[in-house]
Amino acid sequence: MACVFQIVGKKDSGKTTTILEVIKELKRKRKDLIIAVVKHSHHVIDDENKDTFKFKKEGADLVIFHSNDCALFFDCKDFDYLSLFPADIILIEGFKDLNLGDKFEIRSPEEAKEIAENISKKAEGCISYPNIEINGEKAQKSLLTFFLYTIMKKYGIKEIRIAD
């Protein structure tokens, strides 16, 4: 499982700035890290007047909204998706009432740099990447191979063979 760090604080306290600093610092040291970010919001993503809402209401299990530059996946059932993230590091902004990982509370933007440094140091100590083989050869680290590994590990799958 990924290293999970949760940044909580009041509005405009520096949560986003802290996360940006952590990403910048970790990527500077290791460009191969896969970092995921979850941002909590009180705003509604999908209101009842939108087609994506109607698709879910009719029974679609997964809805993907795709624009010219981005895709959003809608699956509004539960919060277990964290365990499926193909990431070395998961940074969570918000969800202050939940304990989702190492929690850091920020009170002012001036604390952002120091908290980001603390998170970066902790992250370096918990990152590990498994040896993954595909077709008998060591696989390069990528979002896809990490995603496959994460799903297989979560569900106890040791091997998949495709029979043509």
PDB file of C-alpha atoms in Angstrom, residues 36-123:
ATOM      1  CA  ALA A  36      -1.789  10.685  -6.168  1.00  0.00           C
ATOM      2  CA  VAL A  37      -3.741  13.553  -4.621  1.00  0.00           C
ATOM      3  CA  VAL A  38      -7.253  13.401  -3.183  1.00  0.00           C
ATOM      4  CA  LYS A  39      -8.975  16.719  -2.523  1.00  0.00           C
ATOM      5  CA  HIS A  40     -12.050  16.833  -0.342  1.00  0.00           C
ATOM      6  CA  SER A  41     -14.690  19.373  -1.257  1.00  0.00           C
ATOM      7  CA  HIS A  42     -18.083  20.282   0.106  1.00  0.00           C
ATOM      8  CA  HIS A  43     -19.234  21.188  -3.406  1.00  0.00           C
ATOM      9  CA  VAL A  44     -21.414  18.795  -5.398  1.00  0.00           C
ATOM     10  CA  ILE A  45     -19.524  17.315  -8.351  1.00  0.00           C
ATOM     11  CA  ASP A  46     -22.466  15.871 -10.210  1.00  0.00           C
ATOM     12  CA  ASP A  47     -25.883  17.526  -9.861  1.00  0.00           C
ATOM     13  CA  GLU A  48     -29.175  15.980 -10.945  1.00  0.00           C
ATOM     14  CA  ASN A  49     -29.444  18.112 -14.107  1.00  0.00           C
ATOM     15  CA  LYS A  50     -26.272  16.620 -15.618  1.00  0.00           C
ATOM     16  CA  ASP A  51     -26.187  13.604 -17.929  1.00  0.00           C
ATOM     17  CA  THR A  52     -23.542  11.885 -15.805  1.00  0.00           C
ATOM     18  CA  PHE A  53     -25.915  12.015 -12.816  1.00  0.00           C
ATOM     19  CA  LYS A  54     -28.722  10.519 -14.939  1.00  0.00           C
ATOM     20  CA  PHE A  55     -26.463   7.654 -16.096  1.00  0.00           C
ATOM     21  CA  LYS A  56     -25.642   6.783 -12.471  1.00  0.00           C
ATOM     22  CA  LYS A  57     -29.301   7.058 -11.451  1.00  0.00           C
ATOM     23  CA  GLU A  58     -30.305   4.601 -14.185  1.00  0.00           C
ATOM     24  CA  GLY A  59     -27.830   2.059 -12.876  1.00  0.00           C
ATOM     25  CA  ALA A  60     -24.467   2.606 -14.561  1.00  0.00           C
ATOM     26  CA  ASP A  61     -21.804   1.209 -12.222  1.00  0.00           C
ATOM     27  CA  LEU A  62     -19.077   3.515 -13.464  1.00  0.00           C
ATOM     28  CA  VAL A  63     -19.394   6.791 -15.349  1.00  0.00           C
ATOM     29  CA  ILE A  64     -16.459   8.472 -17.046  1.00  0.00           C
ATOM     30  CA  PHE A  65     -16.734  12.132 -17.982  1.00  0.00           C
ATOM     31  CA  HIS A  66     -14.137  12.972 -20.600  1.00  0.00           C
ATOM     32  CA  SER A  67     -13.330  16.445 -21.902  1.00  0.00           C
ATOM     33  CA  ASN A  68     -10.590  17.472 -24.317  1.00  0.00           C
ATOM     34  CA  ASP A  69      -7.901  17.443 -21.646  1.00  0.00           C
ATOM     35  CA  CYS A  70      -9.093  15.346 -18.725  1.00  0.00           C
ATOM     36  CA  ALA A  71     -11.192  12.379 -17.636  1.00  0.00           C
ATOM     37  CA  LEU A  72     -13.111  12.034 -14.370  1.00  0.00           C
ATOM     38  CA  PHE A  73     -14.331   8.705 -13.049  1.00  0.00           C
ATOM     39  CA  PHE A  74     -17.558   8.721 -11.066  1.00  0.00           C
ATOM     40  CA  ASP A  75     -17.955   5.931  -8.544  1.00  0.00           C
ATOM     41  CA  CYS A  76     -19.779   7.242  -5.517  1.00  0.00           C
ATOM     42  CA  LYS A  77     -20.176   4.092  -3.420  1.00  0.00           C
ATOM     43  CA  ASP A  78     -17.514   4.138  -0.710  1.00  0.00           C
ATOM     44  CA  PHE A  79     -14.065   5.345   0.276  1.00  0.00           C
ATOM     45  CA  ASP A  80     -12.142   2.086  -0.257  1.00  0.00           C
ATOM     46  CA  TYR A  81     -10.642   3.380  -3.503  1.00  0.00           C
ATOM     47  CA  LEU A  82      -7.544   4.544  -1.609  1.00  0.00           C
ATOM     48  CA  SER A  83      -6.377   0.942  -1.364  1.00  0.00           C
ATOM     49  CA  LEU A  84      -6.569   0.645  -5.160  1.00  0.00           C
ATOM     50  CA  PHE A  85      -4.544   3.745  -6.036  1.00  0.00           C
ATOM     51  CA  PRO A  86      -1.492   2.822  -8.084  1.00  0.00           C
ATOM     52  CA  ALA A  87       0.740   5.265  -6.224  1.00  0.00           C
ATOM     53  CA  ASP A  88       3.819   5.409  -4.039  1.00  0.00           C
ATOM     54  CA  ILE A  89       2.474   8.433  -2.183  1.00  0.00           C
ATOM     55  CA  ILE A  90      -1.121   9.543  -1.612  1.00  0.00           C
ATOM     56  CA  LEU A  91      -1.620  13.108  -0.416  1.00  0.00           C
ATOM     57  CA  ILE A  92      -5.069  13.866   0.947  1.00  0.00           C
ATOM     58  CA  GLU A  93      -6.355  17.393   1.426  1.00  0.00           C
ATOM     59  CA  GLY A  94      -9.135  17.525   3.963  1.00  0.00           C
ATOM     60  CA  PHE A  95     -11.414  14.852   5.463  1.00  0.00           C
ATOM     61  CA  LYS A  96     -10.425  16.194   8.891  1.00  0.00           C
ATOM     62  CA  ASP A  97     -12.948  13.970  10.699  1.00  0.00           C
ATOM     63  CA  LEU A  98     -11.424  10.791   9.236  1.00  0.00           C
ATOM     64  CA  ASN A  99      -8.081   9.155   9.928  1.00  0.00           C
ATOM     65  CA  LEU A 100      -6.798   8.131   6.525  1.00  0.00           C
ATOM     66  CA  GLY A 101      -3.034   8.277   7.034  1.00  0.00           C
ATOM     67  CA  ASP A 102      -0.377  10.291   8.818  1.00  0.00           C
ATOM     68  CA  LYS A 103      -2.295  13.456   9.634  1.00  0.00           C
ATOM     69  CA  PHE A 104      -0.690  16.899   9.545  1.00  0.00           C
ATOM     70  CA  GLU A 105      -2.639  19.960  10.626  1.00  0.00           C
ATOM     71  CA  ILE A 106      -1.695  23.322   9.175  1.00  0.00           C
ATOM     72  CA  ARG A 107      -2.846  26.544  10.798  1.00  0.00           C
ATOM     73  CA  SER A 108      -1.278  29.194   8.549  1.00  0.00           C
ATOM     74  CA  PRO A 109       0.402  29.389   5.121  1.00  0.00           C
ATOM     75  CA  GLU A 110       3.701  30.200   6.863  1.00  0.00           C
ATOM     76  CA  GLU A 111       3.810  26.588   8.142  1.00  0.00           C
ATOM     77  CA  ALA A 112       3.496  25.074   4.649  1.00  0.00           C
ATOM     78  CA  LYS A 113       7.215  24.715   3.894  1.00  0.00           C
ATOM     79  CA  GLU A 114       8.067  23.128   7.248  1.00  0.00           C
ATOM     80  CA  ILE A 115       5.155  20.686   7.136  1.00  0.00           C
ATOM     81  CA  ALA A 116       5.986  19.808   3.517  1.00  0.00           C
ATOM     82  CA  GLU A 117       9.580  19.027   4.532  1.00  0.00           C
ATOM     83  CA  ASN A 118       8.346  16.781   7.365  1.00  0.00           C
ATOM     84  CA  ILE A 119       6.023  14.911   5.021  1.00  0.00           C
ATOM     85  CA  SER A 120       8.768  14.532   2.398  1.00  0.00           C
ATOM     86  CA  LYS A 121      11.168  13.053   4.977  1.00  0.00           C
ATOM     87  CA  LYS A 122       8.539  10.595   6.210  1.00  0.00           C
ATOM     88  CA  ALA A 123       7.647   9.669   2.630  1.00  0.00           C
TER      89      ALA A 123
END
